[in-house]
mmCIF file of C-alpha atoms in Angstrom:
data_model
loop_
_atom_site.group_PDB
_atom_site.id
_atom_site.type_symbol
_atom_site.label_atom_id
_atom_site.label_comp_id
_atom_site.label_asym_id
_atom_site.label_seq_id
_atom_site.Cartn_x
_atom_site.Cartn_y
_atom_site.Cartn_z
ATOM 1 C CA MET A 2 9.985 -1.620 17.946
ATOM 2 C CA SER A 3 8.876 0.315 14.785
ATOM 3 C CA ASP A 4 12.117 1.308 12.281
ATOM 4 C CA ASP A 5 10.317 4.456 10.838
ATOM 5 C CA VAL A 6 11.949 7.894 11.597
ATOM 6 C CA GLU A 7 9.894 10.798 11.496
ATOM 7 C CA VAL A 8 11.634 13.733 9.973
ATOM 8 C CA ARG A 9 10.033 17.092 10.057
ATOM 9 C CA VAL A 10 10.136 19.298 6.678
ATOM 10 C CA ALA A 11 8.965 22.913 6.170
ATOM 11 C CA ARG A 12 8.564 24.223 2.724
ATOM 12 C CA ILE A 13 10.098 27.640 2.323
ATOM 13 C CA HIS A 14 9.422 27.765 -1.277
ATOM 14 C CA PRO A 15 6.205 28.056 -2.852
ATOM 15 C CA ASP A 16 7.087 25.049 -5.567
ATOM 16 C CA ALA A 17 9.022 23.289 -3.490
ATOM 17 C CA GLN A 18 8.170 19.202 -3.285
ATOM 18 C CA LEU A 19 8.210 16.631 -0.397
ATOM 19 C CA PRO A 20 11.047 14.300 -0.910
ATOM 20 C CA LYS A 21 9.499 11.003 -2.926
ATOM 21 C CA GLN A 22 10.157 7.450 -3.063
ATOM 22 C CA GLY A 23 10.531 6.732 -7.022
ATOM 23 C CA SER A 24 9.370 2.926 -5.913
ATOM 24 C CA ASP A 25 8.138 1.044 -2.767
ATOM 25 C CA LEU A 26 11.581 -0.216 -2.134
ATOM 26 C CA ALA A 27 13.773 2.735 -2.683
ATOM 27 C CA ALA A 28 16.382 3.391 -0.288
ATOM 28 C CA GLY A 29 16.389 7.434 -1.319
ATOM 29 C CA PHE A 30 13.878 9.868 -1.578
ATOM 30 C CA ASP A 31 14.367 12.021 -4.788
ATOM 31 C CA LEU A 32 15.156 15.620 -3.915
ATOM 32 C CA PHE A 33 13.751 18.336 -6.287
ATOM 33 C CA CYS A 34 15.378 21.891 -7.524
ATOM 34 C CA VAL A 35 12.932 24.871 -7.196
ATOM 35 C CA GLU A 36 14.722 26.738 -9.793
ATOM 36 C CA ARG A 37 16.397 26.910 -12.875
ATOM 37 C CA VAL A 38 20.039 26.775 -12.310
ATOM 38 C CA GLU A 39 22.638 26.566 -15.041
ATOM 39 C CA VAL A 40 26.419 24.508 -13.891
ATOM 40 C CA GLN A 41 29.066 25.809 -15.746
ATOM 41 C CA LYS A 42 31.893 23.164 -16.646
ATOM 42 C CA GLY A 43 34.247 22.767 -14.071
ATOM 43 C CA THR A 44 32.171 24.736 -11.498
ATOM 44 C CA THR A 45 30.109 23.641 -8.576
ATOM 45 C CA GLU A 46 26.772 25.217 -7.988
ATOM 46 C CA LEU A 47 24.208 25.287 -5.177
ATOM 47 C CA LEU A 48 20.770 23.776 -6.341
ATOM 48 C CA PRO A 49 18.156 24.801 -3.981
ATOM 49 C CA THR A 50 15.261 22.316 -2.599
ATOM 50 C CA GLY A 51 13.008 24.773 -0.963
ATOM 51 C CA LEU A 52 12.657 22.595 2.097
ATOM 52 C CA VAL A 53 14.202 23.011 6.096
ATOM 53 C CA MET A 54 14.375 19.688 7.865
ATOM 54 C CA GLU A 55 14.334 18.679 11.413
ATOM 55 C CA ILE A 56 16.628 15.610 11.515
ATOM 56 C CA PRO A 57 16.319 13.761 14.730
ATOM 57 C CA ALA A 58 18.976 13.348 17.185
ATOM 58 C CA GLY A 59 20.943 10.321 16.455
ATOM 59 C CA TRP A 60 20.295 10.565 12.752
ATOM 60 C CA GLU A 61 22.004 12.307 9.960
ATOM 61 C CA GLY A 62 20.651 13.274 6.416
ATOM 62 C CA GLN A 63 22.460 12.209 3.439
ATOM 63 C CA ILE A 64 22.740 13.312 0.211
ATOM 64 C CA ARG A 65 23.864 11.462 -2.828
ATOM 65 C CA CYS A 66 24.075 11.727 -6.541
ATOM 66 C CA ARG A 67 21.167 10.252 -8.699
ATOM 67 C CA SER A 68 22.758 7.821 -11.044
ATOM 68 C CA GLY A 69 21.220 9.342 -13.953
ATOM 69 C CA LEU A 70 22.475 12.657 -13.573
ATOM 70 C CA GLY A 71 26.086 11.032 -12.329
ATOM 71 C CA LYS A 72 26.141 9.230 -15.699
ATOM 72 C CA LYS A 73 25.603 12.529 -17.553
ATOM 73 C CA GLY A 74 28.341 14.298 -15.629
ATOM 74 C CA LEU A 75 26.704 16.199 -13.237
ATOM 75 C CA ILE A 76 28.086 14.558 -9.880
ATOM 76 C CA LEU A 77 28.207 15.597 -6.230
ATOM 77 C CA PRO A 78 31.564 17.081 -5.587
ATOM 78 C CA ASN A 79 31.586 16.108 -1.883
ATOM 79 C CA GLY A 80 30.599 12.545 -2.513
ATOM 80 C CA VAL A 81 27.906 12.458 0.382
ATOM 81 C CA GLY A 82 26.371 15.496 1.701
ATOM 82 C CA THR A 83 25.644 15.023 5.659
ATOM 83 C CA ILE A 84 22.893 17.159 7.141
ATOM 84 C CA ASP A 85 23.523 17.172 10.809
ATOM 85 C CA ALA A 86 20.613 17.152 13.223
ATOM 86 C CA ASP A 87 21.215 20.586 14.201
ATOM 87 C CA TYR A 88 21.135 22.139 11.051
ATOM 88 C CA ARG A 89 18.136 24.151 10.381
ATOM 89 C CA GLY A 90 19.022 26.100 7.058
ATOM 90 C CA GLU A 91 17.581 25.244 3.687
ATOM 91 C CA VAL A 92 18.909 21.882 2.170
ATOM 92 C CA ASN A 93 20.460 22.338 -1.108
ATOM 93 C CA VAL A 94 22.241 19.687 -3.401
ATOM 94 C CA LEU A 95 25.761 20.636 -4.484
ATOM 95 C CA ALA A 96 26.581 20.033 -8.113
ATOM 96 C CA HIS A 97 29.823 20.217 -9.983
ATOM 97 C CA TRP A 98 29.531 19.748 -14.032
ATOM 98 C CA ILE A 99 32.273 17.146 -15.607
ATOM 99 C CA GLY A 100 29.991 15.883 -18.423
ATOM 100 C CA ASN A 101 30.393 16.785 -22.252
ATOM 101 C CA GLY A 102 28.909 20.368 -23.161
ATOM 102 C CA GLU A 103 30.115 23.642 -21.566
ATOM 103 C CA SER A 104 27.263 23.602 -19.185
ATOM 104 C CA TYR A 105 24.293 21.325 -17.649
ATOM 105 C CA VAL A 106 21.076 23.428 -17.278
ATOM 106 C CA VAL A 107 18.946 22.052 -14.212
ATOM 107 C CA GLU A 108 15.455 22.504 -14.671
ATOM 108 C CA LYS A 109 13.108 23.717 -12.158
ATOM 109 C CA GLY A 110 11.313 20.590 -10.622
ATOM 110 C CA GLU A 111 13.875 18.565 -11.933
ATOM 111 C CA ARG A 112 14.994 15.369 -9.562
ATOM 112 C CA ILE A 113 18.725 16.726 -8.319
ATOM 113 C CA GLY A 114 19.740 14.177 -5.606
ATOM 114 C CA GLN A 115 18.844 11.045 -3.380
ATOM 115 C CA PHE A 116 17.889 11.802 0.367
ATOM 116 C CA LEU A 117 18.422 8.999 3.019
ATOM 117 C CA VAL A 118 18.317 9.052 6.761
ATOM 118 C CA LYS A 119 20.950 7.024 8.577
ATOM 119 C CA ARG A 120 21.424 6.491 12.273
ATOM 120 C CA VAL A 121 24.407 7.790 13.859
ATOM 121 C CA PRO A 122 26.029 6.174 16.900
ATOM 122 C CA ARG A 123 27.578 8.299 19.765
ATOM 123 C CA ILE A 124 31.280 7.968 19.393
ATOM 124 C CA ILE A 125 33.656 8.101 22.200
ATOM 125 C CA PHE A 126 37.141 8.586 21.369
ATOM 126 C CA VAL A 127 40.078 6.564 23.796
ATOM 127 C CA GLU A 128 43.215 7.771 23.495
ATOM 128 C CA VAL A 129 45.815 5.089 23.858
ATOM 129 C CA ASP A 130 49.692 4.691 22.903
ATOM 130 C CA ARG A 131 49.923 3.113 19.326
ATOM 131 C CA GLU A 132 51.567 -0.119 21.022
ATOM 132 C CA ASP A 133 48.029 -0.505 22.623
ATOM 133 C CA LEU A 134 46.371 -0.800 19.568
ATOM 134 C CA ASP A 135 45.309 -4.415 18.237
ATOM 135 C CA ASP A 136 47.889 -5.758 15.511
ATOM 136 C CA THR A 137 46.119 -7.028 11.984
ATOM 137 C CA GLY A 138 47.448 -8.593 9.307
ATOM 138 C CA ARG A 139 47.213 -5.543 7.346
ATOM 139 C CA GLY A 140 49.296 -3.300 9.610
ATOM 140 C CA ASP A 141 49.376 0.005 8.189
ATOM 141 C CA GLY A 142 49.549 -0.932 4.407
ATOM 142 C CA GLY A 143 47.125 1.399 2.833
ATOM 143 C CA TYR A 144 46.388 2.650 -1.075
ATOM 144 C CA GLY A 145 46.585 -0.353 -3.189
ATOM 145 C CA SER A 146 48.506 -2.622 -0.184
ATOM 146 C CA THR A 147 45.705 -5.187 -0.519
ATOM 147 C CA GLY A 148 46.279 -5.652 -4.164
ATOM 148 C CA ARG A 149 42.869 -4.499 -5.249
ATOM 149 C CA PHE A 150 43.897 -0.826 -6.273
#
């Protein structure tokens, strides 16, 4: 059985670039911006890729921050973006500027995010009474209860 997953991609902008791996073993594929966009401090902008994708059923596309941009202060406000298998609009990267300076200019052709494809299992929720849930050592302890927060 092959681990290959076929993702069909259409360019809807003449300058759109297909996602590219930075190295042979890179988990993510670079996404590129198709226009110059200025992101003002404290604001969020959509960075267009000029691509539409067909993610296969049972899979999701994930958009993650590029570490180099994150280090500068250009982050993804939603952490990881999800592209559902039934979405057929343009793939955009949400970018939020928290770095030094009043703005960050994303140049046309700049790498703006990492794209990964991950399996999504079929989930079936089964409602039960709370006392029917298994007990654990942690119980309902959260937000620092393990001493690591």
